[in-house]
GROMACS .gro file of N, CA and C in nm:
model
  504
    1MET      N    1   0.105  -0.134  -0.005
    1MET     CA    2   0.016  -0.007   0.010
    1MET      C    3   0.074   0.119   0.000
    2PRO      N    4   0.083   0.232  -0.078
    2PRO     CA    5   0.127   0.335  -0.089
    2PRO      C    6   0.129   0.412   0.059
    3GLU      N    7   0.200   0.492   0.102
    3GLU     CA    8   0.200   0.573   0.212
    3GLU      C    9   0.057   0.662   0.190
    4SER      N   10   0.026   0.693   0.326
    4SER     CA   11  -0.098   0.759   0.317
    4SER      C   12  -0.043   0.949   0.369
    5PRO      N   13  -0.116   1.018   0.317
    5PRO     CA   14  -0.079   1.178   0.376
    5PRO      C   15  -0.092   1.168   0.540
    6GLN      N   16  -0.145   1.091   0.573
    6GLN     CA   17  -0.159   1.120   0.744
    6GLN      C   18  -0.021   1.027   0.765
    7GLY      N   19   0.035   0.943   0.696
    7GLY     CA   20   0.136   0.865   0.731
    7GLY      C   21   0.267   0.960   0.686
    8LEU      N   22   0.236   1.022   0.595
    8LEU     CA   23   0.360   1.060   0.573
    8LEU      C   24   0.385   1.211   0.643
    9LEU      N   25   0.325   1.286   0.698
    9LEU     CA   26   0.322   1.369   0.803
    9LEU      C   27   0.358   1.324   0.940
   10ALA      N   28   0.353   1.230   0.981
   10ALA     CA   29   0.374   1.163   1.097
   10ALA      C   30   0.523   1.119   1.106
   11ARG      N   31   0.558   1.063   0.986
   11ARG     CA   32   0.690   1.045   0.951
   11ARG      C   33   0.770   1.183   0.954
   12LEU      N   34   0.712   1.270   0.897
   12LEU     CA   35   0.774   1.434   0.904
   12LEU      C   36   0.808   1.440   1.049
   13ALA      N   37   0.699   1.462   1.133
   13ALA     CA   38   0.721   1.496   1.281
   13ALA      C   39   0.830   1.410   1.358
   14THR      N   40   0.817   1.282   1.284
   14THR     CA   41   0.900   1.176   1.383
   14THR      C   42   1.029   1.197   1.341
   15ALA      N   43   1.089   1.255   1.239
   15ALA     CA   44   1.216   1.309   1.165
   15ALA      C   45   1.280   1.467   1.237
   16GLY      N   46   1.158   1.486   1.293
   16GLY     CA   47   1.175   1.615   1.364
   16GLY      C   48   1.169   1.755   1.261
   17ILE      N   49   1.109   1.703   1.180
   17ILE     CA   50   1.096   1.823   1.041
   17ILE      C   51   0.964   1.914   1.073
   18ALA      N   52   0.994   2.004   1.120
   18ALA     CA   53   0.892   2.150   1.133
   18ALA      C   54   0.783   2.158   1.003
   19ALA      N   55   0.679   2.125   0.996
   19ALA     CA   56   0.600   2.132   0.869
   19ALA      C   57   0.481   2.195   0.889
   20GLU      N   58   0.403   2.276   0.831
   20GLU     CA   59   0.267   2.322   0.821
   20GLU      C   60   0.223   2.285   0.716
   21THR      N   61   0.078   2.207   0.731
   21THR     CA   62  -0.023   2.179   0.630
   21THR      C   63  -0.135   2.248   0.613
   22ARG      N   64  -0.199   2.294   0.521
   22ARG     CA   65  -0.289   2.358   0.495
   22ARG      C   66  -0.383   2.300   0.390
   23HIS      N   67  -0.517   2.263   0.441
   23HIS     CA   68  -0.601   2.157   0.365
   23HIS      C   69  -0.668   2.257   0.307
   24HIS      N   70  -0.751   2.218   0.138
   24HIS     CA   71  -0.784   2.295   0.047
   24HIS      C   72  -0.881   2.230  -0.051
   25PRO      N   73  -0.936   2.268  -0.132
   25PRO     CA   74  -1.004   2.205  -0.203
   25PRO      C   75  -0.892   2.162  -0.308
   26PRO      N   76  -0.893   2.030  -0.356
   26PRO     CA   77  -0.844   1.986  -0.464
   26PRO      C   78  -0.790   2.081  -0.564
   27VAL      N   79  -0.673   2.033  -0.607
   27VAL     CA   80  -0.630   2.183  -0.752
   27VAL      C   81  -0.539   2.074  -0.839
   28PHE      N   82  -0.553   2.098  -0.958
   28PHE     CA   83  -0.492   2.047  -1.056
   28PHE      C   84  -0.359   2.108  -1.119
   29THR      N   85  -0.412   2.256  -1.124
   29THR     CA   86  -0.301   2.334  -1.209
   29THR      C   87  -0.248   2.431  -1.121
   30VAL      N   88  -0.149   2.482  -1.148
   30VAL     CA   89  -0.072   2.615  -1.095
   30VAL      C   90  -0.178   2.727  -1.040
   31ALA      N   91  -0.239   2.776  -1.163
   31ALA     CA   92  -0.325   2.865  -1.155
   31ALA      C   93  -0.467   2.849  -1.055
   32GLU      N   94  -0.485   2.710  -1.018
   32GLU     CA   95  -0.597   2.683  -0.925
   32GLU      C   96  -0.526   2.741  -0.782
   33SER      N   97  -0.386   2.680  -0.775
   33SER     CA   98  -0.322   2.688  -0.669
   33SER      C   99  -0.286   2.813  -0.639
   34GLN      N  100  -0.252   2.906  -0.715
   34GLN     CA  101  -0.272   3.061  -0.684
   34GLN      C  102  -0.381   3.120  -0.655
   35ASP      N  103  -0.511   3.057  -0.689
   35ASP     CA  104  -0.643   3.153  -0.661
   35ASP      C  105  -0.655   3.113  -0.522
   36LEU      N  106  -0.633   2.973  -0.472
   36LEU     CA  107  -0.672   2.917  -0.344
   36LEU      C  108  -0.572   3.014  -0.238
   37ARG      N  109  -0.483   2.973  -0.278
   37ARG     CA  110  -0.362   3.002  -0.133
   37ARG      C  111  -0.327   3.147  -0.080
   38GLY      N  112  -0.421   3.267  -0.150
   38GLY     CA  113  -0.371   3.364  -0.073
   38GLY      C  114  -0.256   3.410  -0.057
   39GLU      N  115  -0.205   3.473   0.028
   39GLU     CA  116  -0.060   3.512   0.028
   39GLU      C  117   0.032   3.410   0.143
   40LEU      N  118   0.023   3.341   0.100
   40LEU     CA  119   0.109   3.220   0.184
   40LEU      C  120   0.227   3.230   0.130
   41PRO      N  121   0.353   3.249   0.209
   41PRO     CA  122   0.468   3.305   0.202
   41PRO      C  123   0.562   3.192   0.171
   42GLY      N  124   0.672   3.191   0.102
   42GLY     CA  125   0.764   3.077   0.069
   42GLY      C  126   0.758   3.073  -0.129
   43GLY      N  127   0.835   2.976  -0.151
   43GLY     CA  128   0.861   2.899  -0.276
   43GLY      C  129   0.721   2.830  -0.288
   44HIS      N  130   0.638   2.836  -0.442
   44HIS     CA  131   0.554   2.766  -0.435
   44HIS      C  132   0.606   2.678  -0.573
   45THR      N  133   0.532   2.560  -0.562
   45THR     CA  134   0.607   2.441  -0.683
   45THR      C  135   0.550   2.390  -0.763
   46LYS      N  136   0.593   2.360  -0.884
   46LYS     CA  137   0.525   2.235  -1.006
   46LYS      C  138   0.608   2.145  -1.006
   47ASN      N  139   0.539   2.025  -1.049
   47ASN     CA  140   0.622   1.909  -1.067
   47ASN      C  141   0.621   1.845  -1.200
   48LEU      N  142   0.694   1.779  -1.235
   48LEU     CA  143   0.682   1.693  -1.342
   48LEU      C  144   0.761   1.550  -1.325
   49PHE      N  145   0.669   1.478  -1.381
   49PHE     CA  146   0.712   1.325  -1.332
   49PHE      C  147   0.676   1.270  -1.496
   50LEU      N  148   0.829   1.233  -1.524
   50LEU     CA  149   0.872   1.196  -1.681
   50LEU      C  150   0.915   1.042  -1.714
   51LYS      N  151   0.893   0.964  -1.797
   51LYS     CA  152   0.955   0.838  -1.813
   51LYS      C  153   1.052   0.849  -1.931
   52PRO      N  154   1.140   0.777  -1.914
   52PRO     CA  155   1.223   0.754  -2.022
   52PRO      C  156   1.163   0.717  -2.161
   53ALA      N  157   1.191   0.778  -2.299
   53ALA     CA  158   1.135   0.770  -2.391
   53ALA      C  159   1.144   0.569  -2.414
   54LYS      N  160   1.247   0.517  -2.437
   54LYS     CA  161   1.283   0.402  -2.455
   54LYS      C  162   1.257   0.286  -2.354
   55GLY      N  163   1.212   0.349  -2.217
   55GLY     CA  164   1.166   0.253  -2.126
   55GLY      C  165   1.314   0.218  -2.041
   56VAL      N  166   1.424   0.287  -2.067
   56VAL     CA  167   1.531   0.231  -2.020
   56VAL      C  168   1.627   0.335  -1.915
   57GLY      N  169   1.611   0.299  -1.796
   57GLY     CA  170   1.648   0.392  -1.704
   57GLY      C  171   1.536   0.442  -1.595
   58PRO      N  172   1.608   0.494  -1.512
   58PRO     CA  173   1.497   0.568  -1.395
   58PRO      C  174   1.402   0.652  -1.476
   59PHE      N  175   1.283   0.656  -1.361
   59PHE     CA  176   1.171   0.793  -1.434
   59PHE      C  177   1.269   0.941  -1.393
   60LEU      N  178   1.231   1.022  -1.391
   60LEU     CA  179   1.270   1.155  -1.393
   60LEU      C  180   1.146   1.237  -1.299
   61LEU      N  181   1.166   1.303  -1.180
   61LEU     CA  182   1.096   1.410  -1.133
   61LEU      C  183   1.155   1.538  -1.074
   62ALA      N  184   1.105   1.623  -1.140
   62ALA     CA  185   1.122   1.766  -1.124
   62ALA      C  186   1.023   1.849  -1.062
   63THR      N  187   1.121   1.927  -0.931
   63THR     CA  188   1.037   2.013  -0.872
   63THR      C  189   1.119   2.124  -0.897
   64LEU      N  190   1.028   2.206  -0.966
   64LEU     CA  191   1.025   2.373  -1.031
   64LEU      C  192   0.949   2.440  -0.972
   65LYS      N  193   1.015   2.606  -0.959
   65LYS     CA  194   0.960   2.722  -0.924
   65LYS      C  195   0.805   2.710  -0.987
   66GLU      N  196   0.694   2.742  -0.927
   66GLU     CA  197   0.591   2.740  -0.999
   66GLU      C  198   0.577   2.828  -1.158
   67ASP      N  199   0.661   2.939  -1.145
   67ASP     CA  200   0.631   3.003  -1.278
   67ASP      C  201   0.788   2.992  -1.379
   68ARG      N  202   0.854   2.882  -1.318
   68ARG     CA  203   0.960   2.834  -1.450
   68ARG      C  204   0.882   2.793  -1.551
   69GLN      N  205   0.963   2.842  -1.681
   69GLN     CA  206   0.959   2.779  -1.795
   69GLN      C  207   1.057   2.699  -1.862
   70VAL      N  208   1.062   2.601  -1.872
   70VAL     CA  209   1.186   2.501  -1.928
   70VAL      C  210   1.117   2.397  -2.034
   71SER      N  211   1.155   2.367  -2.142
   71SER     CA  212   1.170   2.214  -2.224
   71SER      C  213   1.212   2.143  -2.149
   72VAL      N  214   1.070   2.036  -2.169
   72VAL     CA  215   1.099   1.909  -2.122
   72VAL      C  216   1.252   1.862  -2.152
   73ASN      N  217   1.263   1.861  -2.262
   73ASN     CA  218   1.408   1.813  -2.342
   73ASN      C  219   1.529   1.873  -2.280
   74ALA      N  220   1.522   1.989  -2.257
   74ALA     CA  221   1.622   2.088  -2.192
   74ALA      C  222   1.654   2.046  -2.058
   75LEU      N  223   1.541   2.019  -1.976
   75LEU     CA  224   1.543   1.966  -1.840
   75LEU      C  225   1.598   1.816  -1.832
   76ALA      N  226   1.566   1.774  -1.931
   76ALA     CA  227   1.627   1.591  -1.912
   76ALA      C  228   1.773   1.620  -1.965
   77ARG      N  229   1.792   1.717  -2.040
   77ARG     CA  230   1.940   1.708  -2.047
   77ARG      C  231   2.045   1.755  -1.965
   78LEU      N  232   1.988   1.880  -1.896
   78LEU     CA  233   2.043   1.916  -1.736
   78LEU      C  234   2.037   1.842  -1.672
   79ALA      N  235   1.942   1.706  -1.638
   79ALA     CA  236   1.946   1.603  -1.527
   79ALA      C  237   2.037   1.498  -1.553
   80GLY      N  238   2.094   1.494  -1.680
   80GLY     CA  239   2.157   1.405  -1.725
   80GLY      C  240   2.085   1.293  -1.761
   81ALA      N  241   1.962   1.298  -1.788
   81ALA     CA  242   1.891   1.172  -1.849
   81ALA      C  243   1.906   1.189  -1.988
   82GLY      N  244   1.811   1.091  -2.084
   82GLY     CA  245   1.799   1.050  -2.213
   82GLY      C  246   1.665   1.113  -2.245
   83LYS      N  247   1.648   1.082  -2.376
   83LYS     CA  248   1.497   1.139  -2.428
   83LYS      C  249   1.383   1.092  -2.321
   84VAL      N  250   1.310   1.191  -2.292
   84VAL     CA  251   1.188   1.144  -2.196
   84VAL      C  252   1.077   1.196  -2.233
   85SER      N  253   0.994   1.137  -2.176
   85SER     CA  254   0.806   1.191  -2.201
   85SER      C  255   0.759   1.188  -2.078
   86MET      N  256   0.627   1.255  -2.096
   86MET     CA  257   0.540   1.273  -1.975
   86MET      C  258   0.484   1.128  -1.934
   87ALA      N  259   0.489   1.088  -1.779
   87ALA     CA  260   0.462   0.992  -1.781
   87ALA      C  261   0.288   0.981  -1.718
   88SER      N  262   0.272   0.822  -1.754
   88SER     CA  263   0.106   0.813  -1.767
   88SER      C  264   0.051   0.837  -1.611
   89ALA      N  265  -0.040   0.828  -1.611
   89ALA     CA  266  -0.140   0.809  -1.499
   89ALA      C  267  -0.086   0.711  -1.415
   90GLU      N  268  -0.086   0.590  -1.489
   90GLU     CA  269  -0.071   0.481  -1.433
   90GLU      C  270   0.080   0.449  -1.378
   91ASP      N  271   0.175   0.479  -1.442
   91ASP     CA  272   0.313   0.543  -1.379
   91ASP      C  273   0.322   0.586  -1.271
   92LEU      N  274   0.242   0.695  -1.258
   92LEU     CA  275   0.259   0.793  -1.134
   92LEU      C  276   0.159   0.702  -1.021
   93LEU      N  277   0.074   0.623  -1.040
   93LEU     CA  278   0.019   0.572  -0.930
   93LEU      C  279   0.132   0.437  -0.886
   94ALA      N  280   0.198   0.355  -0.986
   94ALA     CA  281   0.265   0.244  -0.962
   94ALA      C  282   0.402   0.275  -0.914
   95THR      N  283   0.455   0.400  -0.967
   95THR     CA  284   0.588   0.433  -0.892
   95THR      C  285   0.592   0.557  -0.796
   96LEU      N  286   0.520   0.618  -0.776
   96LEU     CA  287   0.501   0.752  -0.638
   96LEU      C  288   0.359   0.735  -0.549
   97GLY      N  289   0.277   0.614  -0.641
   97GLY     CA  290   0.175   0.640  -0.546
   97GLY      C  291   0.066   0.753  -0.521
   98VAL      N  292   0.060   0.824  -0.650
   98VAL     CA  293  -0.035   0.930  -0.641
   98VAL      C  294  -0.070   0.951  -0.762
   99THR      N  295  -0.195   1.011  -0.773
   99THR     CA  296  -0.292   1.055  -0.880
   99THR      C  297  -0.226   1.177  -0.934
  100PRO      N  298  -0.272   1.190  -1.064
  100PRO     CA  299  -0.237   1.325  -1.143
  100PRO      C  300  -0.285   1.427  -1.046
  101GLY      N  301  -0.229   1.545  -1.045
  101GLY     CA  302  -0.245   1.654  -0.970
  101GLY      C  303  -0.155   1.637  -0.792
  102SER      N  304  -0.166   1.541  -0.781
  102SER     CA  305  -0.086   1.513  -0.657
  102SER      C  306   0.068   1.465  -0.671
  103VAL      N  307   0.117   1.528  -0.770
  103VAL     CA  308   0.264   1.452  -0.775
  103VAL      C  309   0.350   1.582  -0.675
  104SER      N  310   0.443   1.528  -0.652
  104SER     CA  311   0.537   1.590  -0.559
  104SER      C  312   0.664   1.535  -0.484
  105PRO      N  313   0.768   1.594  -0.436
  105PRO     CA  314   0.894   1.528  -0.404
  105PRO      C  315   0.858   1.420  -0.297
  106PHE      N  316   0.714   1.431  -0.230
  106PHE     CA  317   0.718   1.352  -0.112
  106PHE      C  318   0.651   1.208  -0.187
  107GLY      N  319   0.617   1.206  -0.295
  107GLY     CA  320   0.582   1.092  -0.344
  107GLY      C  321   0.693   0.952  -0.365
  108LEU      N  322   0.808   1.041  -0.349
  108LEU     CA  323   0.938   0.920  -0.361
  108LEU      C  324   0.915   0.846  -0.230
  109VAL      N  325   0.862   0.883  -0.115
  109VAL     CA  326   0.841   0.784  -0.010
  109VAL      C  327   0.770   0.612  -0.052
  110ASN      N  328   0.727   0.656  -0.186
  110ASN     CA  329   0.637   0.516  -0.250
  110ASN      C  330   0.736   0.461  -0.366
  111ALA      N  331   0.862   0.543  -0.385
  111ALA     CA  332   0.965   0.460  -0.487
  111ALA      C  333   1.081   0.383  -0.427
  112ALA      N  334   1.080   0.284  -0.502
  112ALA     CA  335   1.248   0.218  -0.432
  112ALA      C  336   1.368   0.313  -0.473
  113PRO      N  337   1.466   0.311  -0.417
  113PRO     CA  338   1.570   0.426  -0.432
  113PRO      C  339   1.642   0.375  -0.557
  114GLY      N  340   1.687   0.446  -0.669
  114GLY     CA  341   1.716   0.447  -0.769
  114GLY      C  342   1.622   0.394  -0.887
  115SER      N  343   1.463   0.425  -0.873
  115SER     CA  344   1.402   0.417  -0.946
  115SER      C  345   1.351   0.539  -1.010
  116VAL      N  346   1.386   0.631  -0.951
  116VAL     CA  347   1.344   0.800  -0.983
  116VAL      C  348   1.449   0.875  -0.973
  117ARG      N  349   1.472   0.964  -1.062
  117ARG     CA  350   1.596   1.041  -1.050
  117ARG      C  351   1.527   1.181  -1.015
  118PHE      N  352   1.553   1.248  -0.883
  118PHE     CA  353   1.526   1.344  -0.850
  118PHE      C  354   1.583   1.472  -0.850
  119VAL      N  355   1.540   1.555  -0.929
  119VAL     CA  356   1.585   1.705  -0.963
  119VAL      C  357   1.510   1.820  -0.931
  120MET      N  358   1.590   1.923  -0.831
  120MET     CA  359   1.494   2.057  -0.763
  120MET      C  360   1.585   2.189  -0.824
  121ASP      N  361   1.469   2.247  -0.859
  121ASP     CA  362   1.507   2.378  -0.918
  121ASP      C  363   1.638   2.445  -0.819
  122ARG      N  364   1.727   2.456  -0.836
  122ARG     CA  365   1.815   2.522  -0.723
  122ARG      C  366   1.766   2.670  -0.664
  123VAL      N  367   1.703   2.770  -0.758
  123VAL     CA  368   1.649   2.855  -0.716
  123VAL      C  369   1.539   2.824  -0.549
  124LEU      N  370   1.448   2.711  -0.576
  124LEU     CA  371   1.357   2.645  -0.453
  124LEU      C  372   1.467   2.612  -0.369
  125ALA      N  373   1.541   2.538  -0.371
  125ALA     CA  374   1.622   2.484  -0.253
  125ALA      C  375   1.722   2.592  -0.193
  126GLU      N  376   1.756   2.662  -0.258
  126GLU     CA  377   1.866   2.797  -0.185
  126GLU      C  378   1.784   2.966  -0.174
  127GLY      N  379   1.677   2.960  -0.264
  127GLY     CA  380   1.632   3.065  -0.243
  127GLY      C  381   1.518   3.143  -0.144
  128PHE      N  382   1.451   3.025  -0.112
  128PHE     CA  383   1.355   3.039  -0.010
  128PHE      C  384   1.360   2.996   0.134
  129ASP      N  385   1.330   3.057   0.233
  129ASP     CA  386   1.332   2.984   0.364
  129ASP      C  387   1.221   2.823   0.362
  130ARG      N  388   1.061   2.862   0.314
  130ARG     CA  389   0.991   2.774   0.309
  130ARG      C  390   0.946   2.706   0.159
  131ILE      N  391   0.938   2.614   0.123
  131ILE     CA  392   0.849   2.600   0.020
  131ILE      C  393   0.743   2.494   0.029
  132TRP      N  394   0.648   2.520  -0.051
  132TRP     CA  395   0.544   2.425  -0.068
  132TRP      C  396   0.519   2.351  -0.136
  133VAL      N  397   0.479   2.212  -0.079
  133VAL     CA  398   0.440   2.108  -0.170
  133VAL      C  399   0.315   2.024  -0.150
  134HIS      N  400   0.261   1.919  -0.219
  134HIS     CA  401   0.128   1.852  -0.197
  134HIS      C  402   0.171   1.715  -0.067
  135PRO      N  403   0.151   1.695  -0.014
  135PRO     CA  404   0.156   1.569   0.082
  135PRO      C  405   0.101   1.439   0.028
  136LEU      N  406   0.097   1.430  -0.066
  136LEU     CA  407   0.053   1.317  -0.152
  136LEU      C  408  -0.083   1.318  -0.187
  137THR      N  409  -0.142   1.424  -0.161
  137THR     CA  410  -0.282   1.478  -0.192
  137THR      C  411  -0.241   1.579  -0.272
  138ASN      N  412  -0.379   1.657  -0.355
  138ASN     CA  413  -0.357   1.767  -0.430
  138ASN      C  414  -0.470   1.830  -0.350
  139ALA      N  415  -0.539   1.802  -0.238
  139ALA     CA  416  -0.611   1.858  -0.134
  139ALA      C  417  -0.551   1.923   0.005
  140ALA      N  418  -0.406   1.946  -0.019
  140ALA     CA  419  -0.351   2.017   0.089
  140ALA      C  420  -0.217   2.050   0.034
  141SER      N  421  -0.138   2.149   0.113
  141SER     CA  422   0.004   2.183   0.089
  141SER      C  423   0.055   2.192   0.193
  142THR      N  424   0.199   2.153   0.194
  142THR     CA  425   0.299   2.100   0.292
  142THR      C  426   0.376   2.242   0.275
  143GLY      N  427   0.407   2.331   0.402
  143GLY     CA  428   0.522   2.383   0.378
  143GLY      C  429   0.625   2.380   0.470
  144LEU      N  430   0.743   2.359   0.420
  144LEU     CA  431   0.862   2.325   0.483
  144LEU      C  432   1.011   2.393   0.452
  145ALA      N  433   1.101   2.382   0.546
  145ALA     CA  434   1.236   2.432   0.468
  145ALA      C  435   1.267   2.334   0.384
  146PRO      N  436   1.316   2.412   0.253
  146PRO     CA  437   1.358   2.293   0.135
  146PRO      C  438   1.513   2.212   0.212
  147ALA      N  439   1.588   2.267   0.283
  147ALA     CA  440   1.705   2.152   0.306
  147ALA      C  441   1.633   2.056   0.394
  148GLU      N  442   1.499   2.061   0.468
  148GLU     CA  443   1.466   1.969   0.566
  148GLU      C  444   1.403   1.878   0.461
  149LEU      N  445   1.302   1.914   0.372
  149LEU     CA  446   1.293   1.816   0.271
  149LEU      C  447   1.380   1.728   0.215
  150LEU      N  448   1.497   1.810   0.151
  150LEU     CA  449   1.605   1.752   0.070
  150LEU      C  450   1.682   1.625   0.171
  151ARG      N  451   1.670   1.648   0.347
  151ARG     CA  452   1.748   1.587   0.440
  151ARG      C  453   1.627   1.453   0.421
  152PHE      N  454   1.503   1.467   0.449
  152PHE     CA  455   1.433   1.368   0.481
  152PHE      C  456   1.420   1.288   0.352
  153LEU      N  457   1.416   1.338   0.161
  153LEU     CA  458   1.425   1.247   0.085
  153LEU      C  459   1.569   1.154   0.103
  154ALA      N  460   1.663   1.220   0.120
  154ALA     CA  461   1.830   1.157   0.117
  154ALA      C  462   1.821   1.041   0.229
  155GLY      N  463   1.760   1.066   0.346
  155GLY     CA  464   1.721   0.960   0.447
  155GLY      C  465   1.658   0.821   0.383
  156ILE      N  466   1.560   0.852   0.318
  156ILE     CA  467   1.480   0.748   0.211
  156ILE      C  468   1.532   0.673   0.126
  157GLY      N  469   1.661   0.735   0.079
  157GLY     CA  470   1.779   0.706  -0.062
  157GLY      C  471   1.715   0.775  -0.202
  158HIS      N  472   1.658   0.888  -0.184
  158HIS     CA  473   1.661   0.969  -0.279
  158HIS      C  474   1.733   1.079  -0.272
  159GLU      N  475   1.897   1.116  -0.318
  159GLU     CA  476   1.911   1.204  -0.328
  159GLU      C  477   1.882   1.317  -0.437
  160ALA      N  478   1.885   1.450  -0.388
  160ALA     CA  479   1.848   1.557  -0.523
  160ALA      C  480   1.953   1.609  -0.581
  161LEU      N  481   1.941   1.594  -0.721
  161LEU     CA  482   2.049   1.702  -0.802
  161LEU      C  483   1.991   1.810  -0.812
  162LEU      N  484   2.037   1.923  -0.756
  162LEU     CA  485   1.984   2.063  -0.795
  162LEU      C  486   2.042   2.102  -0.909
  163LEU      N  487   1.924   2.181  -1.002
  163LEU     CA  488   1.996   2.232  -1.148
  163LEU      C  489   1.967   2.386  -1.164
  164ASP      N  490   2.038   2.429  -1.208
  164ASP     CA  491   2.063   2.604  -1.250
  164ASP      C  492   2.017   2.613  -1.349
  165LEU      N  493   1.872   2.636  -1.366
  165LEU     CA  494   1.790   2.620  -1.473
  165LEU      C  495   1.836   2.785  -1.549
  166ASP      N  496   1.839   2.880  -1.476
  166ASP     CA  497   1.898   2.980  -1.515
  166ASP      C  498   2.034   3.031  -1.583
  167ALA      N  499   2.126   2.880  -1.572
  167ALA     CA  500   2.273   2.928  -1.626
  167ALA      C  501   2.238   2.910  -1.775
  168GLY      N  502   2.331   2.951  -1.865
  168GLY     CA  503   2.338   2.947  -1.997
  168GLY      C  504   2.217   3.021  -2.051
   0.00000   0.00000   0.00000
C-alpha cells in the first residue's frame, strides 16, 4: 500500500521536521493553486514526472518554481537523463503512489531508491526559507524548509540533484 498523507506527515514529525499543512479543495494546476492560496509566504512549486522514452533508466521527477518555463528536453539534458516523455497516470500511481495533480517530491516515499532520479530547481532549494508541496494529495499543501525536505528524501534513499536552470 502506498503511504497515506497522514502517514507521511507523521514520518516528518518523527524525523523532527517542522512542517505546516494547509487543507484546501483539490487543485490540478498552478493557476488553481494560486487562486486558493492567497498570500502563503514561500516558494511555490510545480512538478513534472517523466519517463524514459525508450523505457530504459529511471523515471525523472522535477520540482520547479511554479512560474519556471523550461522545455522537457532541456530539463532532461540538464538532469543527465536521456530522452523523456510525460509519464502516464498508471506510471504515477505505480511508482509514486499518487494520482495526477498530487505529484510532489513526497511521492518518493513510495518509490524504490534508484527508480526515480529527483531534480530540484536550485532557486527553490536555496532561495526560500520555506517551500510548499503536496503531501501525497492535491487537497493539501505542506510548507517546510527546503533543506529539511532534501534531508528527509536523502534519508529514504533519494538524493536530489539541484539544477541551475538560469545558467546558459
